[in-house]
PDB file of C-alpha atoms in Angstrom:
ATOM      1  CA  MET A 255      -9.132  33.843  17.493  1.00 52.00           C
ATOM      2  CA  SER A 256      -7.925  34.878  14.072  1.00 63.00           C
ATOM      3  CA  VAL A 257      -6.914  32.471  11.370  1.00 72.00           C
ATOM      4  CA  THR A 258      -3.498  33.317  10.007  1.00 88.00           C
ATOM      5  CA  LYS A 259      -2.509  33.241   6.364  1.00 90.00           C
ATOM      6  CA  LYS A 260      -0.159  30.346   7.129  1.00 89.00           C
ATOM      7  CA  GLU A 261      -3.005  28.311   8.679  1.00 87.00           C
ATOM      8  CA  ILE A 262      -5.203  28.956   5.639  1.00 91.00           C
ATOM      9  CA  GLN A 263      -2.383  27.816   3.352  1.00 92.00           C
ATOM     10  CA  LYS A 264      -1.951  24.633   5.400  1.00 89.00           C
ATOM     11  CA  LYS A 265      -5.686  23.868   5.195  1.00 89.00           C
ATOM     12  CA  MET A 266      -5.646  24.472   1.450  1.00 93.00           C
ATOM     13  CA  LEU A 267      -2.653  22.149   1.077  1.00 92.00           C
ATOM     14  CA  ILE A 268      -4.496  19.440   3.013  1.00 91.00           C
ATOM     15  CA  LYS A 269      -7.555  19.808   0.753  1.00 93.00           C
ATOM     16  CA  GLN A 270      -5.382  19.778  -2.377  1.00 95.00           C
ATOM     17  CA  THR A 271      -3.616  16.624  -1.203  1.00 94.00           C
ATOM     18  CA  ILE A 272      -6.897  14.834  -0.488  1.00 94.00           C
ATOM     19  CA  ASN A 273      -8.284  15.951  -3.862  1.00 95.00           C
ATOM     20  CA  ALA A 274      -5.147  14.672  -5.616  1.00 95.00           C
ATOM     21  CA  MET A 275      -5.523  11.322  -3.879  1.00 95.00           C
ATOM     22  CA  ASN A 276      -9.202  11.136  -4.871  1.00 95.00           C
ATOM     23  CA  LYS A 277      -8.243  11.867  -8.489  1.00 97.00           C
ATOM     24  CA  GLN A 278      -5.597   9.144  -8.367  1.00 96.00           C
ATOM     25  CA  ILE A 279      -8.154   6.673  -6.977  1.00 95.00           C
ATOM     26  CA  GLN A 280     -10.561   7.580  -9.794  1.00 96.00           C
ATOM     27  CA  LYS A 281      -7.794   7.257 -12.393  1.00 97.00           C
ATOM     28  CA  LEU A 282      -6.896   3.808 -11.061  1.00 96.00           C
ATOM     29  CA  GLU A 283     -10.587   2.815 -11.152  1.00 96.00           C
ATOM     30  CA  GLU A 284     -10.693   3.714 -14.843  1.00 97.00           C
ATOM     31  CA  GLN A 285      -7.458   1.825 -15.401  1.00 97.00           C
ATOM     32  CA  LYS A 286      -8.973  -1.266 -13.743  1.00 97.00           C
ATOM     33  CA  LYS A 287     -11.909  -1.137 -16.173  1.00 97.00           C
ATOM     34  CA  THR A 288      -9.508  -0.874 -19.089  1.00 96.00           C
ATOM     35  CA  TYR A 289      -7.532  -3.925 -17.950  1.00 96.00           C
ATOM     36  CA  ILE A 290     -10.736  -5.905 -17.353  1.00 96.00           C
ATOM     37  CA  GLU A 291     -11.978  -5.128 -20.873  1.00 96.00           C
ATOM     38  CA  ALA A 292      -8.578  -5.939 -22.376  1.00 95.00           C
ATOM     39  CA  GLY A 293      -8.507  -9.229 -20.458  1.00 96.00           C
ATOM     40  CA  LYS A 294     -12.012 -10.164 -21.655  1.00 95.00           C
ATOM     41  CA  LYS A 295     -11.119  -9.479 -25.280  1.00 96.00           C
ATOM     42  CA  ALA A 296      -7.847 -11.393 -25.014  1.00 94.00           C
ATOM     43  CA  LYS A 297      -9.644 -14.369 -23.434  1.00 94.00           C
ATOM     44  CA  GLN A 298     -12.331 -14.364 -26.152  1.00 95.00           C
ATOM     45  CA  GLN A 299      -9.691 -14.285 -28.859  1.00 95.00           C
ATOM     46  CA  GLY A 300      -7.570 -16.966 -27.196  1.00 94.00           C
ATOM     47  CA  LEU A 301      -4.596 -14.643 -26.649  1.00 94.00           C
ATOM     48  CA  SER A 302      -3.236 -16.062 -23.407  1.00 94.00           C
ATOM     49  CA  ALA A 303      -0.119 -13.848 -23.262  1.00 95.00           C
ATOM     50  CA  GLN A 304      -2.233 -10.689 -23.601  1.00 95.00           C
ATOM     51  CA  TYR A 305      -4.758 -12.065 -21.117  1.00 95.00           C
ATOM     52  CA  ASN A 306      -1.986 -12.688 -18.577  1.00 95.00           C
ATOM     53  CA  LEU A 307      -0.594  -9.203 -19.225  1.00 96.00           C
ATOM     54  CA  ALA A 308      -4.014  -7.613 -18.642  1.00 96.00           C
ATOM     55  CA  LEU A 309      -4.454  -9.708 -15.488  1.00 96.00           C
ATOM     56  CA  SER A 310      -1.031  -8.642 -14.245  1.00 96.00           C
ATOM     57  CA  GLY A 311      -1.871  -4.979 -14.945  1.00 96.00           C
ATOM     58  CA  LEU A 312      -5.183  -5.372 -13.108  1.00 96.00           C
ATOM     59  CA  ARG A 313      -3.465  -6.855 -10.042  1.00 97.00           C
ATOM     60  CA  MET A 314      -0.889  -4.061 -10.047  1.00 97.00           C
ATOM     61  CA  THR A 315      -3.619  -1.418 -10.353  1.00 97.00           C
ATOM     62  CA  ILE A 316      -5.632  -2.940  -7.500  1.00 96.00           C
ATOM     63  CA  ALA A 317      -2.506  -2.952  -5.303  1.00 97.00           C
ATOM     64  CA  GLN A 318      -1.793   0.703  -6.165  1.00 96.00           C
ATOM     65  CA  GLN A 319      -5.381   1.653  -5.474  1.00 96.00           C
ATOM     66  CA  LYS A 320      -5.208  -0.051  -2.087  1.00 96.00           C
ATOM     67  CA  ARG A 321      -2.020   1.875  -1.222  1.00 96.00           C
ATOM     68  CA  VAL A 322      -3.596   5.191  -2.242  1.00 96.00           C
ATOM     69  CA  TYR A 323      -6.697   4.417  -0.116  1.00 95.00           C
ATOM     70  CA  GLU A 324      -4.440   3.638   2.846  1.00 96.00           C
ATOM     71  CA  MET A 325      -2.401   6.817   2.343  1.00 95.00           C
ATOM     72  CA  LYS A 326      -5.553   8.904   2.071  1.00 95.00           C
ATOM     73  CA  LEU A 327      -7.033   7.386   5.208  1.00 95.00           C
ATOM     74  CA  ASN A 328      -3.782   7.899   7.141  1.00 94.00           C
ATOM     75  CA  PHE A 329      -3.586  11.487   5.902  1.00 92.00           C
ATOM     76  CA  GLU A 330      -7.188  12.268   6.892  1.00 93.00           C
ATOM     77  CA  ILE A 331      -6.819  10.669  10.331  1.00 93.00           C
ATOM     78  CA  THR A 332      -3.547  12.485  10.980  1.00 92.00           C
ATOM     79  CA  SER A 333      -5.094  15.775   9.897  1.00 90.00           C
ATOM     80  CA  GLN A 334      -8.028  15.236  12.268  1.00 91.00           C
ATOM     81  CA  MET A 335      -5.660  14.324  15.097  1.00 92.00           C
ATOM     82  CA  LYS A 336      -3.736  17.549  14.463  1.00 90.00           C
ATOM     83  CA  ASP A 337      -6.977  19.530  14.619  1.00 87.00           C
ATOM     84  CA  MET A 338      -7.928  17.816  17.893  1.00 90.00           C
ATOM     85  CA  SER A 339      -4.486  18.502  19.343  1.00 90.00           C
ATOM     86  CA  LYS A 340      -4.742  22.149  18.358  1.00 87.00           C
ATOM     87  CA  MET A 341      -8.205  22.407  19.911  1.00 89.00           C
ATOM     88  CA  THR A 342      -6.904  20.787  23.117  1.00 90.00           C
ATOM     89  CA  VAL A 343      -4.020  23.256  23.304  1.00 89.00           C
ATOM     90  CA  GLU A 344      -6.434  26.167  22.793  1.00 89.00           C
ATOM     91  CA  PHE A 345      -8.736  24.765  25.483  1.00 89.00           C
ATOM     92  CA  LEU A 346      -5.861  24.382  27.943  1.00 89.00           C
ATOM     93  CA  ASP A 347      -4.589  27.891  27.168  1.00 88.00           C
ATOM     94  CA  GLY A 348      -8.077  29.270  27.813  1.00 88.00           C
ATOM     95  CA  MET A 349      -8.454  27.333  31.050  1.00 88.00           C
ATOM     96  CA  SER A 350      -5.041  28.525  32.208  1.00 87.00           C
ATOM     97  CA  SER A 351      -5.967  32.124  31.469  1.00 87.00           C
ATOM     98  CA  LEU A 352      -9.295  31.804  33.286  1.00 85.00           C
ATOM     99  CA  SER A 353      -7.629  30.167  36.277  1.00 85.00           C
ATOM    100  CA  LYS A 354      -5.082  32.972  36.522  1.00 83.00           C
ATOM    101  CA  ASP A 355      -7.856  35.574  36.352  1.00 82.00           C
ATOM    102  CA  MET A 356      -9.824  33.775  39.054  1.00 81.00           C
ATOM    103  CA  MET A 357      -6.734  33.614  41.283  1.00 78.00           C
ATOM    104  CA  LYS A 358      -6.168  37.355  40.818  1.00 77.00           C
ATOM    105  CA  LEU A 359      -9.769  38.092  41.769  1.00 74.00           C
ATOM    106  CA  THR A 360      -9.638  35.999  44.925  1.00 70.00           C
ATOM    107  CA  LYS A 361      -6.241  37.388  45.954  1.00 70.00           C
ATOM    108  CA  GLU A 362      -7.547  40.935  45.659  1.00 65.00           C
ATOM    109  CA  LYS A 363     -10.354  40.240  48.099  1.00 66.00           C
ATOM    110  CA  ASP A 364      -9.579  39.133  51.619  1.00 69.00           C
ATOM    111  CA  PHE A 365     -12.787  37.284  52.368  1.00 69.00           C
ATOM    112  CA  LEU A 366     -12.163  37.130  56.127  1.00 75.00           C
ATOM    113  CA  LYS A 367     -11.588  40.873  56.246  1.00 77.00           C
ATOM    114  CA  VAL A 368     -14.740  41.514  54.211  1.00 74.00           C
ATOM    115  CA  GLN A 369     -16.738  39.196  56.481  1.00 79.00           C
ATOM    116  CA  LYS A 370     -15.421  40.994  59.582  1.00 82.00           C
ATOM    117  CA  GLN A 371     -16.316  44.401  58.090  1.00 84.00           C
ATOM    118  CA  PHE A 372     -19.783  43.137  57.204  1.00 82.00           C
ATOM    119  CA  THR A 373     -20.310  41.786  60.731  1.00 88.00           C
ATOM    120  CA  GLU A 374     -19.141  45.101  62.243  1.00 87.00           C
ATOM    121  CA  ALA A 375     -21.454  47.036  59.946  1.00 85.00           C
ATOM    122  CA  MET A 376     -24.435  44.850  60.852  1.00 85.00           C
ATOM    123  CA  THR A 377     -23.647  45.206  64.575  1.00 90.00           C
ATOM    124  CA  SER A 378     -23.450  48.971  64.149  1.00 87.00           C
ATOM    125  CA  VAL A 379     -26.818  48.994  62.358  1.00 85.00           C
ATOM    126  CA  GLU A 380     -28.373  46.886  65.140  1.00 86.00           C
ATOM    127  CA  VAL A 381     -26.976  49.204  67.833  1.00 85.00           C
ATOM    128  CA  GLN A 382     -28.328  52.284  66.028  1.00 86.00           C
ATOM    129  CA  THR A 383     -31.686  50.575  65.565  1.00 84.00           C
ATOM    130  CA  GLU A 384     -31.906  49.785  69.288  1.00 84.00           C
ATOM    131  CA  GLN A 385     -30.937  53.337  70.214  1.00 82.00           C
ATOM    132  CA  MET A 386     -33.816  54.694  68.143  1.00 73.00           C
TER     133      MET A 386
END
């Protein structure tokens, strides 16, 4: 089974997509830290509007991060399901090919005819043995 250039490109695209999602998750993690620090400073300085803004940004970032996690998980599961489907198709193709080959082999040999020839040959050998 050879891997085609198109299949390699698809696998690379899948890896690139997962890597991009991981980078986005990391970027959002850094953004969360920034909002937390900004919120702490605003709270210490009594700046309630800035505190609320930082809190709002933090909530938005957490929601985005959750969506990216969900997308990544869906993407990975779908990719694995595709791989399993492909493997199943290859398995079924192989089984079909083997079954056809086995049918050809059994059609080529008439087992009753072979058994009759074998019995005749053994009888002939027994007759010759007795004649000796």
